[in-house]
PDB file of N, CA and C in Angstrom:
ATOM      1  N   MET A1067      75.993 112.230 141.770  1.00 85.00           N
ATOM      2  CA  MET A1067      77.246 112.127 141.038  1.00 85.00           C
ATOM      3  C   MET A1067      77.149 113.013 139.795  1.00 85.00           C
ATOM      4  N   VAL A1068      78.154 113.797 139.597  1.00 91.00           N
ATOM      5  CA  VAL A1068      78.221 114.684 138.423  1.00 91.00           C
ATOM      6  C   VAL A1068      79.343 114.178 137.540  1.00 91.00           C
ATOM      7  N   LEU A1069      79.044 113.984 136.252  1.00 92.00           N
ATOM      8  CA  LEU A1069      80.032 113.519 135.293  1.00 92.00           C
ATOM      9  C   LEU A1069      80.410 114.681 134.344  1.00 92.00           C
ATOM     10  N   SER A1070      81.675 114.684 133.961  1.00 94.00           N
ATOM     11  CA  SER A1070      82.112 115.696 132.978  1.00 94.00           C
ATOM     12  C   SER A1070      81.637 115.272 131.574  1.00 94.00           C
ATOM     13  N   LEU A1071      81.726 116.193 130.629  1.00 93.00           N
ATOM     14  CA  LEU A1071      81.352 115.840 129.264  1.00 93.00           C
ATOM     15  C   LEU A1071      82.203 114.709 128.729  1.00 93.00           C
ATOM     16  N   GLU A1072      83.472 114.698 129.093  1.00 96.00           N
ATOM     17  CA  GLU A1072      84.358 113.636 128.632  1.00 96.00           C
ATOM     18  C   GLU A1072      83.918 112.271 129.194  1.00 96.00           C
ATOM     19  N   GLU A1073      83.531 112.252 130.466  1.00 96.00           N
ATOM     20  CA  GLU A1073      83.071 111.026 131.101  1.00 96.00           C
ATOM     21  C   GLU A1073      81.742 110.572 130.495  1.00 96.00           C
ATOM     22  N   LEU A1074      80.864 111.513 130.198  1.00 95.00           N
ATOM     23  CA  LEU A1074      79.598 111.174 129.552  1.00 95.00           C
ATOM     24  C   LEU A1074      79.849 110.598 128.164  1.00 95.00           C
ATOM     25  N   HIS A1075      80.797 111.159 127.450  1.00 95.00           N
ATOM     26  CA  HIS A1075      81.143 110.656 126.126  1.00 95.00           C
ATOM     27  C   HIS A1075      81.671 109.234 126.206  1.00 95.00           C
ATOM     28  N   ILE A1076      82.516 108.962 127.174  1.00 96.00           N
ATOM     29  CA  ILE A1076      83.036 107.605 127.370  1.00 96.00           C
ATOM     30  C   ILE A1076      81.906 106.627 127.683  1.00 96.00           C
ATOM     31  N   LEU A1077      81.033 107.013 128.588  1.00 95.00           N
ATOM     32  CA  LEU A1077      79.895 106.170 128.939  1.00 95.00           C
ATOM     33  C   LEU A1077      79.022 105.888 127.713  1.00 95.00           C
ATOM     34  N   HIS A1078      78.746 106.889 126.922  1.00 96.00           N
ATOM     35  CA  HIS A1078      77.957 106.714 125.732  1.00 96.00           C
ATOM     36  C   HIS A1078      78.659 105.774 124.746  1.00 96.00           C
ATOM     37  N   ALA A1079      79.947 105.952 124.563  1.00 96.00           N
ATOM     38  CA  ALA A1079      80.706 105.098 123.638  1.00 96.00           C
ATOM     39  C   ALA A1079      80.681 103.629 124.115  1.00 96.00           C
ATOM     40  N   VAL A1080      80.846 103.427 125.414  1.00 95.00           N
ATOM     41  CA  VAL A1080      80.828 102.062 125.930  1.00 95.00           C
ATOM     42  C   VAL A1080      79.461 101.434 125.734  1.00 95.00           C
ATOM     43  N   LEU A1081      78.407 102.171 126.018  1.00 92.00           N
ATOM     44  CA  LEU A1081      77.052 101.628 125.839  1.00 92.00           C
ATOM     45  C   LEU A1081      76.790 101.246 124.382  1.00 92.00           C
ATOM     46  N   LEU A1082      77.280 102.051 123.454  1.00 92.00           N
ATOM     47  CA  LEU A1082      77.057 101.706 122.037  1.00 92.00           C
ATOM     48  C   LEU A1082      77.990 100.600 121.581  1.00 92.00           C
ATOM     49  N   SER A1083      79.201 100.549 122.070  1.00 94.00           N
ATOM     50  CA  SER A1083      80.139  99.517 121.612  1.00 94.00           C
ATOM     51  C   SER A1083      79.799  98.146 122.175  1.00 94.00           C
ATOM     52  N   VAL A1084      79.308  98.099 123.401  1.00 90.00           N
ATOM     53  CA  VAL A1084      78.998  96.793 124.019  1.00 90.00           C
ATOM     54  C   VAL A1084      77.863  96.126 123.240  1.00 90.00           C
ATOM     55  N   TYR A1085      77.089  96.907 122.567  1.00 80.00           N
ATOM     56  CA  TYR A1085      75.974  96.407 121.726  1.00 80.00           C
ATOM     57  C   TYR A1085      76.486  95.387 120.702  1.00 80.00           C
ATOM     58  N   SER A1086      77.656  95.604 120.151  1.00 88.00           N
ATOM     59  CA  SER A1086      78.186  94.736 119.086  1.00 88.00           C
ATOM     60  C   SER A1086      79.254  93.743 119.554  1.00 88.00           C
ATOM     61  N   MET A1087      79.498  93.653 120.828  1.00 92.00           N
ATOM     62  CA  MET A1087      80.551  92.790 121.340  1.00 92.00           C
ATOM     63  C   MET A1087      80.156  91.317 121.463  1.00 92.00           C
ATOM     64  N   PHE A1088      78.920  90.997 121.315  1.00 91.00           N
ATOM     65  CA  PHE A1088      78.434  89.641 121.476  1.00 91.00           C
ATOM     66  C   PHE A1088      77.801  89.146 120.183  1.00 91.00           C
ATOM     67  N   ALA A1089      77.988  87.859 119.872  1.00 91.00           N
ATOM     68  CA  ALA A1089      77.486  87.294 118.643  1.00 91.00           C
ATOM     69  C   ALA A1089      75.965  87.166 118.607  1.00 91.00           C
ATOM     70  N   SER A1090      75.361  86.983 119.770  1.00 93.00           N
ATOM     71  CA  SER A1090      73.912  86.789 119.796  1.00 93.00           C
ATOM     72  C   SER A1090      73.288  87.531 120.971  1.00 93.00           C
ATOM     73  N   GLU A1091      71.985  87.687 120.847  1.00 93.00           N
ATOM     74  CA  GLU A1091      71.238  88.336 121.951  1.00 93.00           C
ATOM     75  C   GLU A1091      71.296  87.478 123.215  1.00 93.00           C
ATOM     76  N   GLU A1092      71.254  86.158 123.009  1.00 95.00           N
ATOM     77  CA  GLU A1092      71.332  85.238 124.149  1.00 95.00           C
ATOM     78  C   GLU A1092      72.661  85.371 124.890  1.00 95.00           C
ATOM     79  N   ALA A1093      73.771  85.438 124.147  1.00 94.00           N
ATOM     80  CA  ALA A1093      75.085  85.583 124.756  1.00 94.00           C
ATOM     81  C   ALA A1093      75.182  86.926 125.488  1.00 94.00           C
ATOM     82  N   PHE A1094      74.656  87.967 124.892  1.00 94.00           N
ATOM     83  CA  PHE A1094      74.657  89.283 125.497  1.00 94.00           C
ATOM     84  C   PHE A1094      73.908  89.236 126.832  1.00 94.00           C
ATOM     85  N   ASN A1095      72.698  88.669 126.771  1.00 95.00           N
ATOM     86  CA  ASN A1095      71.873  88.609 127.991  1.00 95.00           C
ATOM     87  C   ASN A1095      72.498  87.715 129.057  1.00 95.00           C
ATOM     88  N   THR A1096      73.077  86.603 128.675  1.00 96.00           N
ATOM     89  CA  THR A1096      73.703  85.701 129.645  1.00 96.00           C
ATOM     90  C   THR A1096      74.888  86.357 130.338  1.00 96.00           C
ATOM     91  N   GLN A1097      75.698  87.049 129.585  1.00 95.00           N
ATOM     92  CA  GLN A1097      76.896  87.652 130.170  1.00 95.00           C
ATOM     93  C   GLN A1097      76.602  88.931 130.961  1.00 95.00           C
ATOM     94  N   LEU A1098      75.672  89.752 130.488  1.00 93.00           N
ATOM     95  CA  LEU A1098      75.452  91.053 131.118  1.00 93.00           C
ATOM     96  C   LEU A1098      74.161  91.153 131.926  1.00 93.00           C
ATOM     97  N   GLY A1099      73.234  90.262 131.688  1.00 95.00           N
ATOM     98  CA  GLY A1099      71.996  90.236 132.483  1.00 95.00           C
ATOM     99  C   GLY A1099      70.935  91.195 132.034  1.00 95.00           C
ATOM    100  N   PHE A1100      71.095  91.798 130.860  1.00 93.00           N
ATOM    101  CA  PHE A1100      70.061  92.632 130.270  1.00 93.00           C
ATOM    102  C   PHE A1100      70.140  92.511 128.744  1.00 93.00           C
ATOM    103  N   TYR A1101      69.270  93.167 128.042  1.00 94.00           N
ATOM    104  CA  TYR A1101      69.193  93.026 126.592  1.00 94.00           C
ATOM    105  C   TYR A1101      69.867  94.169 125.864  1.00 94.00           C
ATOM    106  N   ARG A1102      70.262  93.895 124.612  1.00 93.00           N
ATOM    107  CA  ARG A1102      70.926  94.900 123.788  1.00 93.00           C
ATOM    108  C   ARG A1102      70.087  96.159 123.662  1.00 93.00           C
ATOM    109  N   GLU A1103      68.789  95.979 123.497  1.00 93.00           N
ATOM    110  CA  GLU A1103      67.896  97.141 123.356  1.00 93.00           C
ATOM    111  C   GLU A1103      68.013  98.065 124.562  1.00 93.00           C
ATOM    112  N   ASN A1104      68.183  97.463 125.748  1.00 94.00           N
ATOM    113  CA  ASN A1104      68.295  98.287 126.967  1.00 94.00           C
ATOM    114  C   ASN A1104      69.552  99.145 126.947  1.00 94.00           C
ATOM    115  N   ALA A1105      70.679  98.590 126.460  1.00 93.00           N
ATOM    116  CA  ALA A1105      71.915  99.351 126.368  1.00 93.00           C
ATOM    117  C   ALA A1105      71.759 100.486 125.343  1.00 93.00           C
ATOM    118  N   TYR A1106      71.129 100.190 124.229  1.00 93.00           N
ATOM    119  CA  TYR A1106      70.915 101.201 123.206  1.00 93.00           C
ATOM    120  C   TYR A1106      69.964 102.291 123.716  1.00 93.00           C
ATOM    121  N   ASP A1107      68.904 101.905 124.359  1.00 95.00           N
ATOM    122  CA  ASP A1107      67.939 102.879 124.925  1.00 95.00           C
ATOM    123  C   ASP A1107      68.597 103.735 126.003  1.00 95.00           C
ATOM    124  N   LEU A1108      69.443 103.122 126.804  1.00 95.00           N
ATOM    125  CA  LEU A1108      70.145 103.885 127.850  1.00 95.00           C
ATOM    126  C   LEU A1108      71.084 104.931 127.228  1.00 95.00           C
ATOM    127  N   ALA A1109      71.778 104.540 126.157  1.00 95.00           N
ATOM    128  CA  ALA A1109      72.670 105.489 125.462  1.00 95.00           C
ATOM    129  C   ALA A1109      71.858 106.647 124.875  1.00 95.00           C
ATOM    130  N   ASN A1110      70.711 106.320 124.285  1.00 96.00           N
ATOM    131  CA  ASN A1110      69.855 107.393 123.736  1.00 96.00           C
ATOM    132  C   ASN A1110      69.290 108.266 124.832  1.00 96.00           C
ATOM    133  N   GLY A1111      68.922 107.684 125.962  1.00 97.00           N
ATOM    134  CA  GLY A1111      68.437 108.464 127.099  1.00 97.00           C
ATOM    135  C   GLY A1111      69.516 109.386 127.659  1.00 97.00           C
ATOM    136  N   LEU A1112      70.729 108.905 127.660  1.00 96.00           N
ATOM    137  CA  LEU A1112      71.849 109.740 128.116  1.00 96.00           C
ATOM    138  C   LEU A1112      72.009 110.964 127.226  1.00 96.00           C
ATOM    139  N   VAL A1113      71.909 110.767 125.926  1.00 96.00           N
ATOM    140  CA  VAL A1113      72.025 111.870 124.963  1.00 96.00           C
ATOM    141  C   VAL A1113      70.887 112.880 125.202  1.00 96.00           C
ATOM    142  N   ARG A1114      69.659 112.368 125.378  1.00 97.00           N
ATOM    143  CA  ARG A1114      68.520 113.263 125.615  1.00 97.00           C
ATOM    144  C   ARG A1114      68.681 114.053 126.902  1.00 97.00           C
ATOM    145  N   ALA A1115      69.163 113.393 127.956  1.00 95.00           N
ATOM    146  CA  ALA A1115      69.329 114.048 129.244  1.00 95.00           C
ATOM    147  C   ALA A1115      70.369 115.150 129.150  1.00 95.00           C
ATOM    148  N   VAL A1116      71.467 114.871 128.489  1.00 94.00           N
ATOM    149  CA  VAL A1116      72.510 115.908 128.311  1.00 94.00           C
ATOM    150  C   VAL A1116      71.971 117.065 127.504  1.00 94.00           C
ATOM    151  N   ASP A1117      71.237 116.762 126.447  1.00 94.00           N
ATOM    152  CA  ASP A1117      70.652 117.792 125.614  1.00 94.00           C
ATOM    153  C   ASP A1117      69.677 118.658 126.408  1.00 94.00           C
ATOM    154  N   GLU A1118      68.819 118.047 127.201  1.00 95.00           N
ATOM    155  CA  GLU A1118      67.876 118.797 128.027  1.00 95.00           C
ATOM    156  C   GLU A1118      68.598 119.647 129.085  1.00 95.00           C
ATOM    157  N   ALA A1119      69.628 119.074 129.675  1.00 91.00           N
ATOM    158  CA  ALA A1119      70.364 119.828 130.679  1.00 91.00           C
ATOM    159  C   ALA A1119      71.076 121.011 130.086  1.00 91.00           C
ATOM    160  N   SER A1120      71.638 120.860 128.890  1.00 90.00           N
ATOM    161  CA  SER A1120      72.316 121.991 128.269  1.00 90.00           C
ATOM    162  C   SER A1120      71.338 123.056 127.796  1.00 90.00           C
ATOM    163  N   ALA A1121      70.132 122.646 127.404  1.00 93.00           N
ATOM    164  CA  ALA A1121      69.105 123.598 126.987  1.00 93.00           C
ATOM    165  C   ALA A1121      68.576 124.409 128.172  1.00 93.00           C
ATOM    166  N   ALA A1122      68.570 123.771 129.347  1.00 90.00           N
ATOM    167  CA  ALA A1122      68.068 124.448 130.542  1.00 90.00           C
ATOM    168  C   ALA A1122      69.096 125.451 131.128  1.00 90.00           C
ATOM    169  N   SER A1123      70.330 125.305 130.739  1.00 79.00           N
ATOM    170  CA  SER A1123      71.399 126.185 131.283  1.00 79.00           C
ATOM    171  C   SER A1123      71.392 127.535 130.638  1.00 79.00           C
TER     172      SER A1123
END
């Protein structure tokens, strides 16, 4: 699957915004099934991957 820059931006924004949508770590984990740190790390990994891909082009 190939995503456009706009789609990657939306994905990144969602990953960062979902971080603050829950009052507690427990509520976050109960509703989504993973931890806030995982969403934050995934957002950072997305940025690194895009940066590496653009550097390779």
